[in-house]
XYZ file of C-alpha atoms in Angstrom:
718
model
C 111.364 105.838 154.933
C 111.274 110.070 153.592
C 108.490 111.171 154.620
C 106.451 114.605 152.929
C 103.355 115.877 151.020
C 102.192 113.863 148.398
C 101.186 116.790 146.645
C 105.482 118.043 146.955
C 106.561 115.109 146.104
C 104.326 114.434 142.839
C 106.048 118.236 141.968
C 109.361 116.859 142.580
C 109.093 114.181 140.444
C 107.957 116.506 137.276
C 104.108 114.541 137.393
C 102.631 116.023 134.380
C 99.001 116.137 132.984
C 97.860 114.953 129.323
C 94.418 115.153 128.037
C 91.971 112.625 128.320
C 90.213 111.355 125.562
C 86.638 110.709 125.346
C 85.001 107.970 124.052
C 81.544 106.147 124.574
C 79.746 103.281 126.259
C 79.419 100.379 124.380
C 79.602 97.345 126.655
C 79.161 93.694 126.074
C 78.727 92.120 129.388
C 77.436 88.446 130.665
C 75.038 87.978 133.244
C 77.855 86.308 134.597
C 79.880 89.306 134.886
C 77.848 92.115 135.877
C 77.777 91.614 139.119
C 81.571 92.259 138.965
C 81.000 94.859 136.535
C 78.469 96.319 139.431
C 80.702 96.193 141.754
C 83.264 98.088 139.591
C 81.120 100.832 139.187
C 79.217 101.159 142.177
C 81.075 103.874 144.233
C 81.538 107.506 142.141
C 84.208 107.844 144.678
C 85.844 104.528 143.615
C 90.076 105.442 142.329
C 92.032 104.552 139.563
C 95.601 104.547 140.564
C 99.055 103.853 139.060
C 102.681 103.995 139.290
C 104.685 103.263 136.707
C 108.619 103.135 136.367
C 111.127 102.594 134.232
C 115.368 102.768 134.299
C 117.196 103.471 131.193
C 120.402 105.260 132.568
C 121.840 103.788 135.731
C 124.393 105.240 137.756
C 126.728 102.979 136.950
C 127.360 99.604 134.788
C 125.211 99.422 131.542
C 122.435 101.396 130.294
C 119.132 100.076 128.515
C 117.255 101.772 126.007
C 113.056 100.865 126.121
C 112.383 100.839 129.528
C 110.663 104.526 129.263
C 108.918 103.323 126.510
C 107.079 100.571 128.503
C 106.190 103.610 130.811
C 104.582 105.997 128.036
C 102.821 103.087 126.343
C 101.538 101.841 129.847
C 100.142 105.693 130.551
C 98.834 106.249 127.558
C 97.035 102.400 127.797
C 95.409 103.193 131.199
C 94.800 106.652 130.038
C 92.389 106.142 126.331
C 91.724 102.565 126.982
C 90.662 102.622 131.258
C 90.060 105.968 132.144
C 92.625 106.597 134.567
C 92.815 110.278 135.255
C 96.524 111.598 133.983
C 96.865 113.214 137.689
C 96.138 109.716 139.113
C 99.355 108.350 137.337
C 103.207 109.012 138.211
C 106.057 108.181 136.176
C 109.381 107.696 138.262
C 112.363 107.567 135.231
C 115.676 107.157 135.306
C 117.011 109.483 137.969
C 113.857 109.740 139.649
C 113.556 106.157 139.863
C 115.577 105.120 143.577
C 115.164 103.531 146.127
C 113.887 105.940 148.381
C 111.679 107.909 145.266
C 110.151 104.382 144.389
C 109.040 103.739 148.039
C 107.837 106.861 148.970
C 105.311 107.667 145.770
C 104.221 103.565 146.800
C 103.410 104.658 150.184
C 102.154 108.400 149.679
C 100.266 107.794 146.461
C 98.964 104.015 146.082
C 99.297 102.870 149.979
C 97.551 106.186 151.494
C 95.311 106.345 149.074
C 93.415 103.882 147.809
C 90.585 102.458 149.614
C 88.040 99.954 149.057
C 87.108 99.407 145.818
C 89.820 101.175 144.075
C 91.858 99.673 141.100
C 95.598 100.288 141.422
C 98.349 99.468 138.629
C 102.283 99.199 139.043
C 104.554 98.596 136.421
C 108.474 98.099 136.556
C 110.801 97.772 133.547
C 114.251 98.367 134.076
C 117.268 95.255 135.465
C 116.312 92.514 137.634
C 118.868 90.307 139.371
C 119.398 87.546 142.767
C 120.990 88.944 145.745
C 121.948 87.615 149.101
C 119.588 88.190 152.124
C 122.894 87.955 154.077
C 126.396 87.179 154.534
C 126.498 83.838 155.536
C 128.376 82.197 153.305
C 127.140 78.857 154.767
C 123.605 79.507 154.945
C 122.481 82.264 152.481
C 119.377 82.680 150.930
C 119.264 84.354 147.248
C 115.986 86.900 146.522
C 114.586 88.165 143.844
C 115.137 92.133 143.507
C 114.760 95.200 141.102
C 117.681 97.453 140.997
C 116.714 100.738 141.005
C 118.464 104.116 139.678
C 120.860 104.831 142.623
C 122.473 101.839 143.146
C 126.042 100.992 143.792
C 127.717 98.556 146.208
C 129.201 99.549 148.935
C 132.582 98.421 149.908
C 130.985 95.711 151.400
C 129.254 94.788 148.383
C 126.000 95.995 150.427
C 122.755 97.385 147.467
C 120.098 99.318 147.764
C 117.571 97.080 145.547
C 113.991 96.538 146.158
C 112.601 92.653 146.721
C 110.327 91.544 144.730
C 108.767 90.244 147.775
C 108.020 93.683 149.141
C 106.485 94.756 146.451
C 104.328 92.154 146.165
C 103.524 92.676 150.130
C 103.108 95.735 149.992
C 100.222 95.141 147.602
C 98.918 92.703 149.890
C 98.229 95.721 152.428
C 95.918 96.998 150.160
C 92.135 98.146 150.978
C 91.635 96.771 147.914
C 91.960 93.682 146.325
C 91.706 95.266 142.771
C 95.886 95.689 141.945
C 97.558 94.516 139.191
C 101.941 94.477 138.917
C 103.819 94.202 135.747
C 107.694 93.570 136.167
C 109.224 93.727 132.865
C 112.674 92.405 133.690
C 113.709 88.814 135.124
C 116.995 87.870 137.775
C 118.456 84.555 136.578
C 121.538 85.301 133.506
C 120.117 82.995 130.705
C 122.819 80.032 130.015
C 121.304 80.093 126.217
C 123.369 81.195 123.115
C 122.083 84.377 123.154
C 123.574 86.038 120.197
C 122.501 89.339 121.704
C 122.653 89.369 125.469
C 123.163 93.295 125.398
C 119.203 93.608 125.335
C 118.552 91.615 127.950
C 116.853 92.975 131.350
C 119.147 90.409 134.178
C 122.519 91.812 135.204
C 125.359 89.580 135.260
C 125.574 87.461 138.355
C 127.706 88.562 141.093
C 127.204 86.296 144.619
C 128.993 88.888 146.711
C 125.692 91.432 146.412
C 124.029 91.533 150.114
C 120.736 93.561 150.824
C 120.590 96.481 152.458
C 120.083 96.567 156.266
C 117.353 99.163 154.726
C 115.142 96.837 152.989
C 115.401 93.705 154.978
C 114.491 95.424 157.708
C 111.158 96.510 155.727
C 111.318 92.884 154.318
C 110.867 91.833 158.033
C 108.179 94.578 159.020
C 105.983 93.808 156.023
C 106.475 90.080 157.121
C 105.158 90.265 160.717
C 102.220 92.429 159.698
C 101.029 90.732 156.734
C 99.850 87.944 158.335
C 97.527 90.501 160.103
C 96.702 92.587 157.441
C 95.110 89.505 155.507
C 93.352 88.691 158.679
C 91.608 92.088 158.398
C 91.193 91.602 154.620
C 90.917 88.078 153.702
C 89.528 88.700 150.354
C 92.701 90.413 149.409
C 94.854 86.929 149.882
C 96.646 86.072 146.357
C 93.383 88.247 144.780
C 95.894 90.951 142.536
C 97.395 89.607 139.185
C 101.448 89.281 138.958
C 101.980 89.797 135.189
C 106.014 88.960 134.555
C 108.070 86.734 132.298
C 109.407 83.688 134.777
C 112.298 83.658 137.359
C 114.551 81.605 135.005
C 113.304 83.145 131.892
C 114.504 85.847 129.809
C 113.250 89.446 129.045
C 114.053 90.877 126.087
C 113.781 94.692 124.401
C 113.222 95.002 121.051
C 115.635 97.858 119.359
C 115.963 99.819 116.269
C 116.822 103.309 115.488
C 113.343 105.551 116.548
C 112.066 102.869 118.993
C 113.331 100.277 121.466
C 111.134 98.557 123.796
C 110.205 95.507 126.390
C 108.947 93.003 124.442
C 107.031 91.785 127.112
C 105.450 95.434 128.087
C 104.519 95.810 124.237
C 102.478 92.550 123.871
C 100.807 93.067 126.441
C 99.914 96.925 125.778
C 99.015 96.340 122.500
C 97.002 92.855 123.140
C 95.013 95.181 125.744
C 94.394 97.770 122.742
C 93.193 95.037 120.521
C 91.129 92.612 123.454
C 87.324 92.760 123.014
C 84.830 92.737 125.551
C 84.777 89.653 127.665
C 88.111 88.455 127.570
C 89.214 86.853 130.851
C 92.674 87.291 131.928
C 94.003 83.988 131.083
C 92.237 84.841 127.631
C 94.811 88.140 127.511
C 97.764 85.944 128.223
C 97.545 83.335 125.690
C 97.703 86.356 123.367
C 100.681 87.649 125.118
C 102.622 84.462 125.100
C 101.638 84.299 121.082
C 103.200 87.475 120.390
C 105.826 87.184 122.627
C 107.161 83.758 121.643
C 107.013 84.265 117.964
C 110.400 86.996 118.733
C 112.040 84.690 121.512
C 111.003 81.482 120.641
C 109.410 80.538 123.936
C 112.286 81.159 125.655
C 110.529 84.070 127.145
C 108.469 82.244 129.348
C 105.478 84.687 131.117
C 104.047 84.201 134.468
C 100.806 83.919 135.031
C 98.326 81.834 137.338
C 94.598 82.403 136.700
C 92.396 83.043 139.505
C 88.904 82.308 139.119
C 87.429 84.519 141.709
C 88.911 87.994 140.145
C 89.681 86.340 136.584
C 87.012 88.565 134.890
C 88.537 91.751 133.229
C 92.503 92.828 132.398
C 93.369 95.411 135.103
C 90.567 94.244 136.966
C 88.592 97.057 134.427
C 86.141 96.691 131.517
C 87.039 97.183 128.575
C 84.928 99.076 125.262
C 84.882 98.430 121.551
C 85.040 102.290 121.203
C 88.154 102.301 123.092
C 89.372 99.651 120.919
C 91.968 100.578 118.806
C 95.454 100.929 117.162
C 96.698 104.847 116.752
C 95.561 108.176 119.519
C 95.048 111.887 118.424
C 97.945 113.262 120.545
C 98.330 116.188 119.037
C 96.250 118.194 116.712
C 98.653 120.564 114.409
C 96.248 122.249 112.294
C 92.280 120.989 111.695
C 93.527 118.363 109.182
C 96.945 117.528 110.217
C 97.018 115.866 113.761
C 100.406 114.020 115.906
C 99.681 110.120 116.286
C 100.791 106.855 118.326
C 100.370 103.647 116.707
C 99.267 101.525 119.480
C 97.604 98.629 118.960
C 99.550 97.220 115.993
C 101.479 93.682 116.442
C 105.197 94.468 116.192
C 106.232 92.979 113.173
C 103.540 95.150 111.274
C 104.934 98.178 113.367
C 108.322 97.406 112.315
C 107.351 97.546 108.308
C 104.263 100.200 108.425
C 104.692 102.220 105.165
C 103.349 106.114 104.326
C 99.558 106.221 103.080
C 98.751 103.738 105.171
C 95.231 104.706 106.758
C 92.894 105.015 109.651
C 89.487 106.054 110.536
C 87.306 107.087 113.950
C 83.537 107.963 113.759
C 82.597 111.355 115.427
C 80.218 111.831 117.254
C 77.810 109.125 115.109
C 77.839 111.592 112.018
C 80.358 110.651 109.861
C 83.097 108.364 109.979
C 86.481 110.422 109.165
C 89.682 108.791 106.811
C 93.424 109.751 108.021
C 96.228 108.976 106.777
C 99.884 108.738 107.505
C 102.150 111.317 105.564
C 105.421 110.783 108.490
C 106.046 108.022 110.415
C 109.135 107.562 112.604
C 108.706 104.404 115.401
C 105.648 104.348 116.975
C 104.762 108.181 116.412
C 103.312 109.478 113.019
C 101.551 112.573 111.023
C 98.194 112.370 109.460
C 96.322 114.223 107.122
C 92.256 113.704 107.424
C 91.456 113.336 103.381
C 87.779 113.347 103.776
C 86.569 116.611 105.731
C 84.844 118.379 103.896
C 82.088 119.306 106.921
C 85.117 120.325 108.709
C 83.945 118.298 112.009
C 86.573 119.029 115.229
C 88.574 115.847 115.916
C 89.713 115.992 119.268
C 93.104 115.067 121.394
C 92.947 111.478 122.516
C 90.377 110.015 120.048
C 91.091 106.580 119.063
C 91.509 105.505 115.558
C 91.059 101.752 113.950
C 93.319 100.652 111.248
C 91.720 100.830 107.328
C 94.106 100.376 105.051
C 97.097 98.601 105.504
C 100.600 99.341 103.098
C 103.295 97.430 102.787
C 106.513 97.792 100.709
C 106.476 95.178 97.627
C 110.132 94.603 97.308
C 109.813 93.781 101.374
C 113.240 91.592 102.642
C 115.254 90.796 105.573
C 117.610 93.062 107.283
C 120.361 91.381 108.622
C 122.249 92.755 111.905
C 125.816 91.450 112.656
C 126.640 90.528 116.241
C 128.800 92.304 118.471
C 131.346 88.800 118.886
C 131.867 89.159 114.966
C 136.072 89.966 114.261
C 136.336 92.754 111.918
C 137.444 90.593 108.908
C 134.179 88.102 110.090
C 132.248 91.040 109.505
C 133.997 92.088 105.860
C 132.916 88.510 104.949
C 129.602 88.359 106.167
C 128.919 91.551 104.824
C 130.232 90.403 101.412
C 128.311 87.209 101.460
C 125.378 88.314 102.809
C 124.373 91.605 100.505
C 124.527 89.426 97.605
C 121.736 87.165 98.781
C 118.446 88.473 96.972
C 116.410 88.021 100.022
C 118.445 90.186 102.330
C 117.499 94.201 102.202
C 120.581 95.717 104.428
C 123.455 94.481 106.757
C 124.174 96.367 109.807
C 126.008 95.953 113.014
C 123.616 95.061 115.837
C 122.321 97.819 117.233
C 121.880 100.259 114.722
C 118.598 99.721 113.962
C 115.664 96.687 114.254
C 117.044 93.881 112.470
C 114.656 90.713 111.599
C 117.671 88.083 111.892
C 121.193 88.249 113.665
C 124.565 85.998 112.342
C 126.839 85.790 114.693
C 129.053 82.756 115.318
C 129.233 80.006 117.806
C 131.798 78.860 120.184
C 132.475 75.743 122.756
C 133.025 75.491 125.832
C 136.675 76.454 125.262
C 135.751 79.547 123.059
C 137.124 77.777 120.077
C 134.585 78.798 117.078
C 132.464 76.025 116.086
C 130.689 78.100 112.821
C 128.049 80.089 112.361
C 124.255 79.995 112.934
C 121.320 82.238 112.887
C 119.185 83.921 116.183
C 115.732 85.535 115.965
C 115.627 89.453 116.357
C 115.374 88.988 120.487
C 118.949 86.649 119.820
C 117.088 82.880 120.057
C 119.544 80.403 117.760
C 117.328 79.180 114.714
C 116.507 75.569 114.510
C 118.574 74.174 111.685
C 121.122 76.570 111.988
C 123.321 75.093 113.773
C 126.526 74.653 112.301
C 127.411 71.068 110.722
C 131.321 70.920 110.563
C 133.940 72.396 112.978
C 136.047 75.731 111.322
C 133.664 76.821 108.986
C 134.628 79.601 106.821
C 132.168 82.819 106.868
C 131.269 82.179 103.458
C 130.650 78.647 103.767
C 128.392 79.470 106.536
C 126.229 82.081 104.903
C 125.548 80.104 101.495
C 124.497 76.448 104.412
C 121.896 79.244 105.737
C 120.179 80.415 102.820
C 117.310 78.527 102.643
C 116.785 79.123 106.425
C 116.888 82.908 105.237
C 114.198 82.475 102.438
C 112.054 80.940 105.719
C 112.657 83.341 107.541
C 111.439 85.758 104.946
C 108.505 84.002 104.047
C 107.606 83.883 108.200
C 107.824 88.144 107.997
C 105.635 87.799 105.177
C 102.910 86.136 106.765
C 103.282 87.869 109.751
C 102.865 91.570 107.948
C 99.293 89.813 107.235
C 98.347 89.203 110.872
C 94.810 91.224 111.548
C 92.635 89.039 114.112
C 91.510 92.473 116.338
C 91.356 94.673 113.148
C 89.876 92.899 110.500
C 86.081 94.191 109.572
C 85.462 90.261 107.634
C 82.945 88.483 110.132
C 84.727 85.090 111.168
C 85.370 82.599 113.506
C 87.772 79.789 113.585
C 88.532 76.566 116.469
C 91.112 74.549 117.120
C 89.900 70.991 118.329
C 92.984 69.112 120.138
C 91.509 65.353 121.124
C 93.904 63.183 122.708
C 93.769 60.340 125.535
C 89.445 60.969 125.952
C 89.978 64.788 126.054
C 88.936 67.477 124.464
C 90.561 71.267 124.296
C 89.579 73.929 121.707
C 91.340 77.379 121.053
C 88.939 80.086 119.800
C 89.424 83.078 117.769
C 87.415 85.366 116.046
C 87.392 88.725 114.647
C 85.598 92.103 116.194
C 82.840 91.461 113.872
C 81.878 87.638 114.820
C 78.773 87.166 116.305
C 80.561 85.917 118.984
C 81.284 89.200 120.284
C 77.652 89.936 121.125
C 76.376 86.727 122.176
C 75.961 87.191 126.349
C 77.490 83.792 127.876
C 78.981 82.669 124.983
C 81.754 79.737 126.069
C 83.689 77.301 124.561
C 83.351 73.959 126.111
C 86.248 71.833 126.625
C 86.143 68.433 128.481
C 89.213 69.881 130.676
C 90.917 73.254 131.220
C 93.703 74.421 129.859
C 95.884 77.231 131.522
C 99.011 76.741 129.324
C 99.954 80.260 128.112
C 100.367 78.445 124.181
C 98.438 75.395 122.679
C 99.905 72.598 123.860
C 99.705 69.273 121.429
C 100.999 65.809 122.478
C 101.966 63.642 120.303
C 99.360 61.454 119.026
C 96.840 63.853 119.371
C 94.265 64.031 116.604
C 92.785 68.083 115.932
C 90.199 69.620 113.527
C 90.605 73.016 112.518
C 87.075 74.495 111.885
C 86.211 78.377 110.215
C 82.728 79.921 110.430
C 82.043 82.447 107.696
C 79.409 84.541 108.914
C 79.350 86.601 105.782
C 76.153 86.958 103.572
C 78.783 86.019 100.634
C 81.852 83.256 99.966
C 84.824 83.046 101.561
C 88.267 81.945 100.174
C 90.956 80.687 102.736
C 94.768 79.140 102.686
C 95.840 77.664 105.725
C 99.907 77.226 106.515
C 102.124 77.177 108.457
C 105.667 76.921 109.943
C 106.033 73.113 111.205
C 108.599 72.367 114.179
C 111.272 71.775 111.835
C 110.795 74.818 110.420
C 109.725 73.812 107.340
C 106.959 76.323 105.351
C 103.603 74.181 105.051
C 100.381 74.314 102.893
C 96.776 72.548 103.339
C 95.607 71.129 100.156
C 92.301 69.586 99.253
C 91.028 69.194 95.959
C 87.300 69.865 96.944
C 87.834 73.582 97.328
C 89.034 76.414 99.150
C 85.867 78.238 99.699
C 83.510 78.457 102.782
C 80.238 79.222 101.378
C 78.400 82.249 103.096
C 76.738 80.923 106.542
C 78.988 77.550 106.252
C 82.202 75.775 108.340
C 84.767 73.942 106.603
C 86.419 71.322 108.738
C 90.451 70.302 108.109
C 91.353 67.986 108.253
C 87.829 66.446 106.069
C 89.631 62.729 106.820
C 91.137 63.240 110.235
C 92.115 59.422 109.842
C 94.250 59.210 106.634
C 95.333 62.986 107.224
C 97.969 64.777 109.808
C 97.714 68.405 109.734
C 101.316 68.209 112.015
C 103.982 65.693 109.648
C 106.410 65.810 111.782
C 107.252 64.098 115.276
C 109.831 67.465 116.840
C 109.081 68.650 119.988
C 109.571 72.096 119.302
C 107.466 75.358 118.174
C 105.289 75.785 115.423
C 102.320 77.250 114.166
C 99.039 77.805 112.336
C 98.371 80.829 109.588
C 94.927 80.869 108.117
C 93.843 83.744 105.783
C 90.503 84.495 104.664
C 89.199 86.920 102.010
C 86.696 88.163 99.902
C 88.942 87.530 96.816
C 90.357 84.057 95.368
C 93.984 83.607 95.877
C 94.832 82.970 92.346
C 98.140 83.751 91.813
C 99.043 81.435 95.352
C 97.322 78.661 94.273
C 98.820 78.658 90.607
C 102.297 79.028 92.228
C 101.412 75.938 94.950
C 100.099 73.158 92.220
C 103.502 73.416 90.631
C 104.401 71.925 94.208
C 106.715 68.550 92.427
C 104.824 66.517 95.377
C 100.935 67.948 94.565
C 98.658 65.830 93.668
C 95.705 67.311 92.621
C 92.737 64.659 93.524
C 93.594 64.128 97.309
C 93.539 65.869 100.707
C 97.298 66.746 101.372
C 99.751 68.615 103.838
C 102.756 69.586 101.303
C 106.075 71.425 102.170
C 106.394 74.370 99.862
C 109.700 74.489 97.822
C 109.464 78.099 96.879
C 107.994 79.709 100.130
C 108.974 83.110 99.861
C 107.396 83.454 96.197
C 104.225 81.700 97.905
C 104.183 84.517 100.562
C 104.814 87.064 97.668
C 101.708 85.542 95.756
C 99.642 85.641 99.133
C 100.131 89.561 99.659
C 99.641 90.374 95.380
C 96.364 88.207 96.048
C 95.311 90.712 98.921
C 96.226 93.421 97.412
C 94.369 93.125 94.163
C 91.172 91.997 96.240
C 91.202 94.823 98.008
C 91.024 97.159 94.783
C 91.971 100.388 96.626
C 91.342 103.416 94.852
C 95.124 104.947 92.932
C 93.640 108.008 94.234
C 94.057 107.173 97.533
C 97.509 105.804 97.487
C 99.797 106.781 94.861
C 102.779 104.310 93.402
C 101.025 101.344 93.918
C 102.974 99.629 91.948
C 105.901 99.627 94.654
C 103.546 99.013 97.434
C 100.719 96.158 98.583
C 97.693 98.028 99.920
C 95.448 95.623 101.914
C 91.653 97.163 103.270
C 91.147 95.637 106.221
C 87.265 94.851 105.157
C 88.688 92.414 102.528
C 91.078 89.494 105.116
C 91.482 88.051 108.143
C 94.202 85.980 109.127
C 94.720 84.134 112.148
C 98.190 82.553 114.034
C 97.972 79.661 116.353
C 101.375 79.305 117.698
C 101.656 75.177 119.455
C 104.113 73.903 120.910
C 104.733 69.845 120.588
C 105.046 67.875 123.873
């Protein structure tokens, strides 16, 4: 490995230093965590070190789009959320990210510097694959590797990849056990009928590729040294966190015209911006898995094994309420004009965010300043401060919280035509899809973000079976598989109209997700009972009393380490909603079941939760099944609580054909788009935003974060 000074190397790769934001120290640490917290802070000389690698451009082969964005997201998170010094973060992107540079920085910046009790983060976004350890045709092993920028196979098919096991073994050589390794890549090509293989971070399998001798020698050296190293530092063994998609899963990018990102990295960093103090890593990864699943349909599964000895703080660091937020100020243009990055919004919300949305911050505990977006591109925005009469100074690095969310009223679906379609098929599809009132635009895949991908399916003989719908990450949607062979494009589009309506309703539901930014004090639990065992999933908003009760734990009769909520067939379960306010709340419980039907819960008693009271659904668990189908697939419950009633929504639901107003029931929603639009209209009316704050209110929904809270429970039927 090449040896030279850390200072010279960091200069050679162009390490940039950015401003460090400031924040308070309002920590809520339970007694069971004080020792761990004290250990983190016990030494004033402890360091936080990071190496972030992202490769879009490779010297050979296909490029990616979102890997350098991943690095930016992680860097902002580490600086402004976790307090890393900018000069302790090294980033290697594109041509900088050669095998030699990555390993040299790992040694010079991490291995040689890290001391006991230091915190280390390593992140890699780029292509992965499996390669052979040797050329023995009769006896060879396939291993997972990271593809570096300079990786061009030699004439003998030798590649300069970095073995994942080598990174893990190097990390186990640290003098600290507080390290986190993040790999946003995958290694095994997917056999799923993906409409969008260009967005996957795995190269096609080539059984001729062999790892380089240099990497093999490093591997052997590390294997020989690992036992000795771990023998001296037994506490380090298996104590670090490794976060990534599982080996045989997919790792996908979500691409748009002005924002490209790894799905896993975005879900991880967004979740880390949002989580409350005392959130352990298992709870964090359950949130990440839920958000990834909304895009990938559970085909991007996450690898995580909780370690109860160290599973206290994410990245081995505590978080503070004051550093939780949805945006950060990145530049001061004028005293009342700033540039922002939106970093803590659900991805569905980010792609549909509108001008005039507002954020707030408290300056030196003097006044709450309101900032309103006037320009927006991707996750970057410009905002004006609209109530700074005292001319308070606002600084770069200040973290903002969402205050008013603006959504376009005429929100529809954006459909992408997959690259596998022939020209005549694209012409026919564009004509047929453009005539549907739920469609806003029909574009070629890759031109911009698409909610749905329209693509053809072919059989093993490469004969077209028909056409189907895929999620934005390329996953085949349930109930869209062609029913007849040799289907015409126009016939397929007509068949898919009901599925498109469900997709639009689902999109509109998700635009209300705000559990971590809602100002309503509400907590919700999902209680599952099966074979005399009980498991409870608990969710709450930031102002819930549960976030300030020390040592509060939700008791279950068994521990569930699954990242998604698994519901065995025949389970009984109850949803409990606690209204912690001194006023009544209204609620709606909706769902997308495992057959992709929109369902709604109705009770003749009321849709109200009185102040300080709890409502349980179902009221009669013996006679009502919240899951009305037994198909083994994914589903989602969506619970919306609000200060204001859902009058428009209920008036429409009452007209459902099978609705019986005198009994508790689950109904299949006949007009899901209209119901979703009514929900947004009810929330808009209940928010009662001053028209002087937002113009053209007839064209938009203006939703006050103080008015509602939406919770999502993604589940899988076993």
